[in-house]
Structures are given as structure tokens and as C-alpha cells.
PDB file of C-alpha atoms in Angstrom:
ATOM      1  CA  GLY A 140       3.487 -13.468   8.679  1.00 64.00           C
ATOM      2  CA  ALA A 141       0.733 -11.974  10.755  1.00 83.00           C
ATOM      3  CA  VAL A 142      -2.855 -11.979   9.535  1.00 91.00           C
ATOM      4  CA  VAL A 143      -4.854  -8.774   9.284  1.00 94.00           C
ATOM      5  CA  SER A 144      -8.460  -8.657   8.190  1.00 96.00           C
ATOM      6  CA  GLN A 145     -10.490  -5.745   6.956  1.00 97.00           C
ATOM      7  CA  HIS A 146     -14.231  -5.341   6.694  1.00 97.00           C
ATOM      8  CA  PRO A 147     -16.047  -4.585   4.513  1.00 97.00           C
ATOM      9  CA  SER A 148     -14.029  -5.386   1.411  1.00 97.00           C
ATOM     10  CA  ARG A 149     -16.246  -3.231  -0.729  1.00 97.00           C
ATOM     11  CA  VAL A 150     -18.808  -0.551   0.102  1.00 97.00           C
ATOM     12  CA  ILE A 151     -20.941   1.764  -1.975  1.00 97.00           C
ATOM     13  CA  CYS A 152     -22.679   4.636  -0.258  1.00 96.00           C
ATOM     14  CA  LYS A 153     -24.519   7.827  -1.020  1.00 97.00           C
ATOM     15  CA  SER A 154     -22.892  11.209  -0.696  1.00 97.00           C
ATOM     16  CA  GLY A 155     -23.281  12.633   2.808  1.00 97.00           C
ATOM     17  CA  THR A 156     -23.394   9.317   4.646  1.00 97.00           C
ATOM     18  CA  SER A 157     -20.728   7.940   6.965  1.00 97.00           C
ATOM     19  CA  VAL A 158     -18.892   4.683   6.457  1.00 97.00           C
ATOM     20  CA  LYS A 159     -17.001   2.653   9.033  1.00 97.00           C
ATOM     21  CA  ILE A 160     -14.157   0.327   8.088  1.00 98.00           C
ATOM     22  CA  GLU A 161     -12.819  -2.224  10.576  1.00 97.00           C
ATOM     23  CA  CYS A 162      -9.276  -3.530  10.734  1.00 96.00           C
ATOM     24  CA  ARG A 163      -8.464  -6.533  12.901  1.00 94.00           C
ATOM     25  CA  SER A 164      -5.198  -8.258  13.694  1.00 91.00           C
ATOM     26  CA  LEU A 165      -6.197 -11.892  13.999  1.00 90.00           C
ATOM     27  CA  ASP A 166      -3.184 -13.588  15.497  1.00 84.00           C
ATOM     28  CA  PHE A 167      -1.241 -10.939  17.368  1.00 80.00           C
ATOM     29  CA  GLN A 168      -1.744  -7.853  19.479  1.00 82.00           C
ATOM     30  CA  ALA A 169      -1.110  -4.746  17.444  1.00 82.00           C
ATOM     31  CA  THR A 170      -0.169  -1.743  19.515  1.00 81.00           C
ATOM     32  CA  THR A 171       0.207   0.294  16.360  1.00 89.00           C
ATOM     33  CA  MET A 172      -1.968   0.259  13.267  1.00 92.00           C
ATOM     34  CA  PHE A 173      -1.763   2.380  10.168  1.00 95.00           C
ATOM     35  CA  TRP A 174      -4.341   3.600   7.699  1.00 97.00           C
ATOM     36  CA  TYR A 175      -3.429   4.204   4.086  1.00 97.00           C
ATOM     37  CA  ARG A 176      -5.195   5.448   1.033  1.00 97.00           C
ATOM     38  CA  GLN A 177      -4.244   4.256  -2.424  1.00 95.00           C
ATOM     39  CA  PHE A 178      -5.154   5.558  -5.866  1.00 91.00           C
ATOM     40  CA  PRO A 179      -5.045   3.278  -8.925  1.00 88.00           C
ATOM     41  CA  LYS A 180      -1.557   2.144  -9.911  1.00 85.00           C
ATOM     42  CA  GLN A 181       0.028   4.325  -7.261  1.00 89.00           C
ATOM     43  CA  SER A 182       1.852   3.707  -4.024  1.00 91.00           C
ATOM     44  CA  LEU A 183       0.367   3.883  -0.556  1.00 94.00           C
ATOM     45  CA  MET A 184      -0.324   7.234   1.069  1.00 94.00           C
ATOM     46  CA  LEU A 185      -0.208   7.161   4.860  1.00 95.00           C
ATOM     47  CA  MET A 186      -3.216   8.848   6.406  1.00 96.00           C
ATOM     48  CA  ALA A 187      -2.682   8.246  10.104  1.00 95.00           C
ATOM     49  CA  THR A 188      -0.954   6.187  12.749  1.00 93.00           C
ATOM     50  CA  SER A 189      -3.223   4.639  15.326  1.00 90.00           C
ATOM     51  CA  ASN A 190      -1.940   3.659  18.748  1.00 86.00           C
ATOM     52  CA  GLU A 191      -4.033   1.557  21.092  1.00 82.00           C
ATOM     53  CA  GLY A 192      -5.670   3.643  23.784  1.00 81.00           C
ATOM     54  CA  SER A 193      -4.549   7.004  22.488  1.00 84.00           C
ATOM     55  CA  LYS A 194      -5.467   9.504  19.823  1.00 87.00           C
ATOM     56  CA  ALA A 195      -4.387   8.848  16.284  1.00 92.00           C
ATOM     57  CA  THR A 196      -1.611  10.863  14.699  1.00 93.00           C
ATOM     58  CA  TYR A 197      -2.663  12.241  11.339  1.00 95.00           C
ATOM     59  CA  GLU A 198      -0.398  13.042   8.431  1.00 94.00           C
ATOM     60  CA  GLN A 199      -0.280  16.556   7.104  1.00 94.00           C
ATOM     61  CA  GLY A 200      -3.263  17.373   4.927  1.00 94.00           C
ATOM     62  CA  VAL A 201      -5.513  14.637   6.329  1.00 95.00           C
ATOM     63  CA  GLU A 202      -8.647  15.992   7.976  1.00 94.00           C
ATOM     64  CA  LYS A 203      -8.977  14.386  11.385  1.00 93.00           C
ATOM     65  CA  ASP A 204     -12.639  15.387  11.675  1.00 94.00           C
ATOM     66  CA  LYS A 205     -13.434  13.696   8.400  1.00 96.00           C
ATOM     67  CA  PHE A 206     -11.441  10.517   8.918  1.00 97.00           C
ATOM     68  CA  LEU A 207     -12.149   9.400  12.470  1.00 96.00           C
ATOM     69  CA  ILE A 208      -9.857   6.693  13.791  1.00 95.00           C
ATOM     70  CA  ASN A 209     -10.450   4.638  16.892  1.00 91.00           C
ATOM     71  CA  HIS A 210      -8.074   2.012  18.284  1.00 88.00           C
ATOM     72  CA  ALA A 211      -9.928   0.795  21.327  1.00 81.00           C
ATOM     73  CA  SER A 212      -8.270  -2.603  21.636  1.00 86.00           C
ATOM     74  CA  LEU A 213      -5.045  -4.330  20.673  1.00 85.00           C
ATOM     75  CA  THR A 214      -6.780  -6.174  17.870  1.00 89.00           C
ATOM     76  CA  LEU A 215      -9.176  -3.634  16.402  1.00 92.00           C
ATOM     77  CA  SER A 216      -8.870  -0.247  14.766  1.00 94.00           C
ATOM     78  CA  THR A 217     -11.662   1.501  12.894  1.00 95.00           C
ATOM     79  CA  LEU A 218     -11.687   4.235  10.295  1.00 97.00           C
ATOM     80  CA  THR A 219     -14.901   6.200   9.850  1.00 97.00           C
ATOM     81  CA  VAL A 220     -15.255   8.375   6.797  1.00 97.00           C
ATOM     82  CA  THR A 221     -17.764  10.996   7.845  1.00 97.00           C
ATOM     83  CA  SER A 222     -20.073  12.805   5.422  1.00 96.00           C
ATOM     84  CA  ALA A 223     -18.464  11.009   2.514  1.00 96.00           C
ATOM     85  CA  HIS A 224     -18.250  12.686  -0.869  1.00 96.00           C
ATOM     86  CA  PRO A 225     -17.320  11.272  -4.288  1.00 96.00           C
ATOM     87  CA  GLU A 226     -13.751  12.540  -3.925  1.00 95.00           C
ATOM     88  CA  ASP A 227     -13.371  10.229  -0.922  1.00 96.00           C
ATOM     89  CA  SER A 228     -13.803   7.234  -3.211  1.00 96.00           C
ATOM     90  CA  SER A 229     -10.619   5.233  -2.991  1.00 96.00           C
ATOM     91  CA  PHE A 230      -8.956   2.034  -1.821  1.00 97.00           C
ATOM     92  CA  TYR A 231      -8.327   2.162   1.925  1.00 98.00           C
ATOM     93  CA  ILE A 232      -5.809  -0.237   3.459  1.00 97.00           C
ATOM     94  CA  CYS A 233      -4.885  -0.804   7.075  1.00 97.00           C
ATOM     95  CA  SER A 234      -1.780  -2.413   8.443  1.00 95.00           C
ATOM     96  CA  ALA A 235      -0.556  -3.617  11.785  1.00 91.00           C
ATOM     97  CA  GLY A 236       2.974  -3.148  12.927  1.00 83.00           C
ATOM     98  CA  GLY A 237       5.260  -2.229  15.761  1.00 65.00           C
ATOM     99  CA  GLN A 238       5.773  -5.848  16.672  1.00 66.00           C
ATOM    100  CA  ARG A 239       9.312  -6.299  15.515  1.00 69.00           C
ATOM    101  CA  ALA A 240      12.459  -4.232  15.610  1.00 66.00           C
ATOM    102  CA  THR A 241      12.521  -4.390  11.814  1.00 70.00           C
ATOM    103  CA  ASN A 242       9.229  -2.433  11.692  1.00 78.00           C
ATOM    104  CA  GLU A 243       7.522  -4.762   9.274  1.00 85.00           C
ATOM    105  CA  GLN A 244       3.901  -4.035   8.630  1.00 89.00           C
ATOM    106  CA  PHE A 245       1.255  -6.588   7.783  1.00 92.00           C
ATOM    107  CA  PHE A 246      -1.522  -5.364   5.583  1.00 95.00           C
ATOM    108  CA  GLY A 247      -5.202  -6.037   5.418  1.00 96.00           C
ATOM    109  CA  PRO A 248      -6.822  -6.861   2.075  1.00 97.00           C
ATOM    110  CA  GLY A 249      -8.178  -3.342   1.645  1.00 97.00           C
ATOM    111  CA  THR A 250     -11.602  -1.743   1.342  1.00 98.00           C
ATOM    112  CA  ARG A 251     -12.872  -0.294  -1.905  1.00 97.00           C
ATOM    113  CA  LEU A 252     -15.071   2.717  -1.088  1.00 97.00           C
ATOM    114  CA  THR A 253     -17.294   4.182  -3.775  1.00 97.00           C
ATOM    115  CA  VAL A 254     -19.297   7.278  -2.938  1.00 97.00           C
ATOM    116  CA  LEU A 255     -22.113   8.058  -5.343  1.00 96.00           C
TER     117      LEU A 255
ATOM    118  CA  THR B1403      11.774  13.992   5.212  1.00 56.00           C
ATOM    119  CA  GLN B1404      13.022  10.636   4.041  1.00 62.00           C
ATOM    120  CA  LEU B1405      12.447   9.833   0.405  1.00 85.00           C
ATOM    121  CA  LEU B1406      12.740   6.550  -1.410  1.00 92.00           C
ATOM    122  CA  GLU B1407      13.211   6.877  -5.130  1.00 94.00           C
ATOM    123  CA  GLN B1408      11.969   3.729  -6.831  1.00 96.00           C
ATOM    124  CA  SER B1409      12.598   2.922 -10.474  1.00 96.00           C
ATOM    125  CA  PRO B1410      11.392   2.080 -12.967  1.00 97.00           C
ATOM    126  CA  GLN B1411       7.824   3.095 -12.292  1.00 95.00           C
ATOM    127  CA  PHE B1412       6.432   0.895 -15.065  1.00 96.00           C
ATOM    128  CA  LEU B1413       7.935  -2.219 -16.594  1.00 97.00           C
ATOM    129  CA  SER B1414       6.455  -4.493 -19.231  1.00 98.00           C
ATOM    130  CA  ILE B1415       8.483  -7.529 -20.245  1.00 97.00           C
ATOM    131  CA  GLN B1416       8.118 -10.931 -21.863  1.00 98.00           C
ATOM    132  CA  GLU B1417       8.030 -14.162 -19.942  1.00 98.00           C
ATOM    133  CA  GLY B1418      11.532 -15.490 -19.326  1.00 98.00           C
ATOM    134  CA  GLU B1419      13.269 -12.128 -19.205  1.00 98.00           C
ATOM    135  CA  ASN B1420      15.178 -10.823 -16.207  1.00 98.00           C
ATOM    136  CA  LEU B1421      14.559  -7.501 -14.509  1.00 98.00           C
ATOM    137  CA  THR B1422      15.829  -5.325 -11.691  1.00 98.00           C
ATOM    138  CA  VAL B1423      13.971  -2.767  -9.609  1.00 98.00           C
ATOM    139  CA  TYR B1424      15.871  -0.151  -7.658  1.00 98.00           C
ATOM    140  CA  CYS B1425      15.174   1.866  -4.536  1.00 97.00           C
ATOM    141  CA  ASN B1426      17.519   4.693  -3.644  1.00 96.00           C
ATOM    142  CA  SER B1427      17.645   7.245  -0.883  1.00 94.00           C
ATOM    143  CA  SER B1428      19.942   9.775   0.713  1.00 92.00           C
ATOM    144  CA  SER B1429      18.753   8.540   4.103  1.00 91.00           C
ATOM    145  CA  VAL B1430      20.060   5.571   6.046  1.00 93.00           C
ATOM    146  CA  PHE B1431      17.436   2.987   6.878  1.00 93.00           C
ATOM    147  CA  SER B1432      17.535   0.597   9.806  1.00 91.00           C
ATOM    148  CA  SER B1433      15.534  -1.880   7.766  1.00 91.00           C
ATOM    149  CA  LEU B1434      13.976  -2.099   4.358  1.00 94.00           C
ATOM    150  CA  GLN B1435      11.066  -4.182   3.207  1.00 95.00           C
ATOM    151  CA  TRP B1436       9.852  -5.262  -0.200  1.00 97.00           C
ATOM    152  CA  TYR B1437       6.161  -5.864  -0.758  1.00 96.00           C
ATOM    153  CA  ARG B1438       4.155  -7.191  -3.692  1.00 97.00           C
ATOM    154  CA  GLN B1439       0.589  -6.128  -4.289  1.00 96.00           C
ATOM    155  CA  GLU B1440      -1.964  -7.524  -6.695  1.00 94.00           C
ATOM    156  CA  PRO B1441      -4.944  -5.462  -7.916  1.00 91.00           C
ATOM    157  CA  GLY B1442      -7.683  -5.129  -5.324  1.00 92.00           C
ATOM    158  CA  GLU B1443      -5.601  -6.658  -2.548  1.00 95.00           C
ATOM    159  CA  GLY B1444      -3.305  -5.471   0.198  1.00 95.00           C
ATOM    160  CA  PRO B1445       0.492  -5.599  -0.091  1.00 95.00           C
ATOM    161  CA  VAL B1446       2.177  -8.821   0.940  1.00 95.00           C
ATOM    162  CA  LEU B1447       5.586  -8.760   2.599  1.00 93.00           C
ATOM    163  CA  LEU B1448       8.252 -10.479   0.512  1.00 96.00           C
ATOM    164  CA  VAL B1449      11.408  -9.828   2.487  1.00 95.00           C
ATOM    165  CA  THR B1450      13.071  -7.646   5.097  1.00 94.00           C
ATOM    166  CA  VAL B1451      16.730  -6.677   4.905  1.00 95.00           C
ATOM    167  CA  VAL B1452      18.532  -5.098   7.824  1.00 93.00           C
ATOM    168  CA  THR B1453      22.281  -5.504   7.367  1.00 95.00           C
ATOM    169  CA  GLY B1454      24.343  -3.458   4.932  1.00 96.00           C
ATOM    170  CA  GLY B1455      25.433  -5.635   2.013  1.00 96.00           C
ATOM    171  CA  GLU B1456      22.859  -8.280   2.837  1.00 96.00           C
ATOM    172  CA  VAL B1457      21.577 -10.483   0.032  1.00 98.00           C
ATOM    173  CA  LYS B1458      18.442 -12.584   0.360  1.00 97.00           C
ATOM    174  CA  LYS B1459      16.968 -14.983  -2.135  1.00 97.00           C
ATOM    175  CA  LEU B1460      13.384 -16.067  -2.472  1.00 95.00           C
ATOM    176  CA  LYS B1461      13.168 -18.590  -5.320  1.00 96.00           C
ATOM    177  CA  ARG B1462      13.716 -16.486  -8.459  1.00 97.00           C
ATOM    178  CA  LEU B1463      13.816 -13.206  -6.531  1.00 98.00           C
ATOM    179  CA  THR B1464      17.070 -11.773  -5.191  1.00 98.00           C
ATOM    180  CA  PHE B1465      17.048  -8.821  -2.807  1.00 98.00           C
ATOM    181  CA  GLN B1466      20.085  -6.757  -1.956  1.00 98.00           C
ATOM    182  CA  PHE B1467      20.625  -4.059   0.658  1.00 97.00           C
ATOM    183  CA  GLY B1468      23.364  -1.545  -0.079  1.00 97.00           C
ATOM    184  CA  ASP B1469      26.459  -1.425   2.087  1.00 97.00           C
ATOM    185  CA  ALA B1470      25.486   1.998   3.419  1.00 96.00           C
ATOM    186  CA  ARG B1471      21.861   0.937   3.929  1.00 95.00           C
ATOM    187  CA  LYS B1472      20.637   3.719   1.645  1.00 95.00           C
ATOM    188  CA  ASP B1473      19.596   1.647  -1.326  1.00 96.00           C
ATOM    189  CA  SER B1474      18.180  -1.710  -2.276  1.00 97.00           C
ATOM    190  CA  SER B1475      17.428  -3.739  -5.363  1.00 98.00           C
ATOM    191  CA  LEU B1476      15.100  -6.523  -6.364  1.00 98.00           C
ATOM    192  CA  HIS B1477      16.165  -8.796  -9.200  1.00 98.00           C
ATOM    193  CA  ILE B1478      13.792 -11.293 -10.769  1.00 98.00           C
ATOM    194  CA  THR B1479      15.192 -14.063 -12.916  1.00 98.00           C
ATOM    195  CA  ALA B1480      13.159 -15.656 -15.707  1.00 98.00           C
ATOM    196  CA  ALA B1481      10.034 -13.664 -14.960  1.00 98.00           C
ATOM    197  CA  GLN B1482       6.678 -15.399 -15.190  1.00 97.00           C
ATOM    198  CA  PRO B1483       3.166 -13.985 -15.711  1.00 96.00           C
ATOM    199  CA  GLY B1484       2.449 -14.776 -12.072  1.00 96.00           C
ATOM    200  CA  ASP B1485       5.074 -12.188 -11.094  1.00 97.00           C
ATOM    201  CA  THR B1486       2.837  -9.439 -12.432  1.00 97.00           C
ATOM    202  CA  GLY B1487       1.965  -6.897  -9.770  1.00 96.00           C
ATOM    203  CA  LEU B1488       2.942  -3.704  -7.996  1.00 96.00           C
ATOM    204  CA  TYR B1489       6.264  -3.976  -6.175  1.00 97.00           C
ATOM    205  CA  LEU B1490       6.834  -1.594  -3.300  1.00 96.00           C
ATOM    206  CA  CYS B1491       9.948  -0.903  -1.316  1.00 96.00           C
ATOM    207  CA  ALA B1492       9.584   0.630   2.129  1.00 95.00           C
ATOM    208  CA  GLY B1493      12.203   1.789   4.588  1.00 93.00           C
ATOM    209  CA  SER B1494      12.192   2.299   8.301  1.00 89.00           C
ATOM    210  CA  THR B1495      14.395   4.636  10.315  1.00 84.00           C
ATOM    211  CA  VAL B1496      15.164   4.776  13.998  1.00 77.00           C
ATOM    212  CA  GLY B1497      12.692   6.971  15.834  1.00 76.00           C
ATOM    213  CA  SER B1498      10.082   6.865  13.085  1.00 75.00           C
ATOM    214  CA  ASN B1499       7.424   5.517  15.452  1.00 72.00           C
ATOM    215  CA  TYR B1500       7.188   2.375  13.322  1.00 79.00           C
ATOM    216  CA  LYS B1501       6.220   4.364  10.230  1.00 87.00           C
ATOM    217  CA  LEU B1502       7.481   3.234   6.845  1.00 91.00           C
ATOM    218  CA  THR B1503       8.606   5.422   3.980  1.00 91.00           C
ATOM    219  CA  PHE B1504       7.312   3.941   0.737  1.00 94.00           C
ATOM    220  CA  GLY B1505       8.702   4.210  -2.740  1.00 94.00           C
ATOM    221  CA  LYS B1506       6.291   5.085  -5.530  1.00 94.00           C
ATOM    222  CA  GLY B1507       6.136   1.498  -6.652  1.00 95.00           C
ATOM    223  CA  THR B1508       7.003  -0.445  -9.785  1.00 97.00           C
ATOM    224  CA  LEU B1509       4.101  -1.794 -11.796  1.00 96.00           C
ATOM    225  CA  LEU B1510       5.396  -4.943 -13.437  1.00 97.00           C
ATOM    226  CA  THR B1511       3.592  -6.704 -16.255  1.00 97.00           C
ATOM    227  CA  VAL B1512       4.963 -10.010 -17.497  1.00 97.00           C
ATOM    228  CA  ASN B1513       3.443 -11.004 -20.822  1.00 97.00           C
ATOM    229  CA  PRO B1514       3.142 -14.688 -21.748  1.00 96.00           C
TER     230      PRO B1514
END
């Protein structure tokens, strides 16, 4: 399968600061990337779909001004959590897809965000 | 809105037992994937099924796609502690812009 990396793997920040998370597809060009949020022992919750060179499409209830997504190249998408608050603490996972007709997605290892 | 009902949500069994996880929907999926996720890591793709009635085997894991492509099952034979994890089914439909619909997951614990 395809390899997707995510950086950082873990970040702790103070309330009110912004945090950027990078997602890279290492061995293929990803025209479409996805950002998910996951709470403990629960399934993935899609936040937004990111298409290279265009604006991200956000799911209902996700604040686009708070979760800024940029997909400037075929191998890199970034998620910036702006003015983070403790309720934003979560496990954020990106995936790359759109490469096959079967719509498989290949996931990064995730980023654990803790906002103090 | 497509929904994937996954059951059971939690499963705790002893090593050597067999188990089956189900994913059901009223929607038809063009493909369905099964993923396994360990704590603190991203999901890892186990298998993709695309043809109604398809059966795929991966060592002790058997995956089945329903004839109508609305449901799928994962059967594990002689479970081992290393099988412990969160199992997720996810379906894709035509025109979904590559988005996947995820089930709620099955948290499996295999006790030695």
C-alpha cells in the first residue's frame, strides 16, 4: 500500500496558539487528501476533503476558519488548528486517496494534539 | 446519507475463539474496505472487496461482500492477542468524490 506520513506525531500547546499538522504522501501523488478527527475508542469523523490546488470541502459542523487546510502540492496537505482550545484536543489523522477506482484511502499515523 | 451499521461495537474474547464482525447498510456500495487500527496509530487497510458475493481470505481472516453489495462481514478464526484492535469497515459509492462512509468500529480484545 501507499505510504503516508504525518508530522508531528504529538504536540502539546497552550490555549490560544495555532498548530500546524503536515500530511505527506511519500510514494505517490495524492490529488485528494482527507482530514479526520478521532475520539478515544470511536470511529473516524471526516472533517474535510482536500483537493490539490483548490479549496477544501468541509463537512457540516466543521469550522473552516478554525481548521485551515492547504493542499498546495500533490504530496503535501496541511491542517492548521487556529486559536486552539482544550476542546480541540484530539487525535487527528490524514489520509490520501483518489488513486484507485476502489477509493481506498491510505492513512497517516496520526497526530495527538493536547491543548492546555 | 449513507450509513454503515457495524456490530458488535465491543468484543472481548479468549485466545483461540472465533468471531464475526458485521457491517450492514441500506445503500449499495461500489467497494468496501476493512481497516484495522491499533491505539495511537492510523488505520491500516486489510482488504478491499468490490464484487457482490466476493470472498477474500487473509491468513485467519475471511472477508465477505454481500451479493447486493450492501453488507459485509469479517470472520476471524482462532483469534490471537495480536488481533486486538479497532476494526473499521468503510464503503464507497459512485459519485462520492472519493469519500468513505465509515462504520462505528468494533473494538476487539483478545485475551491470552
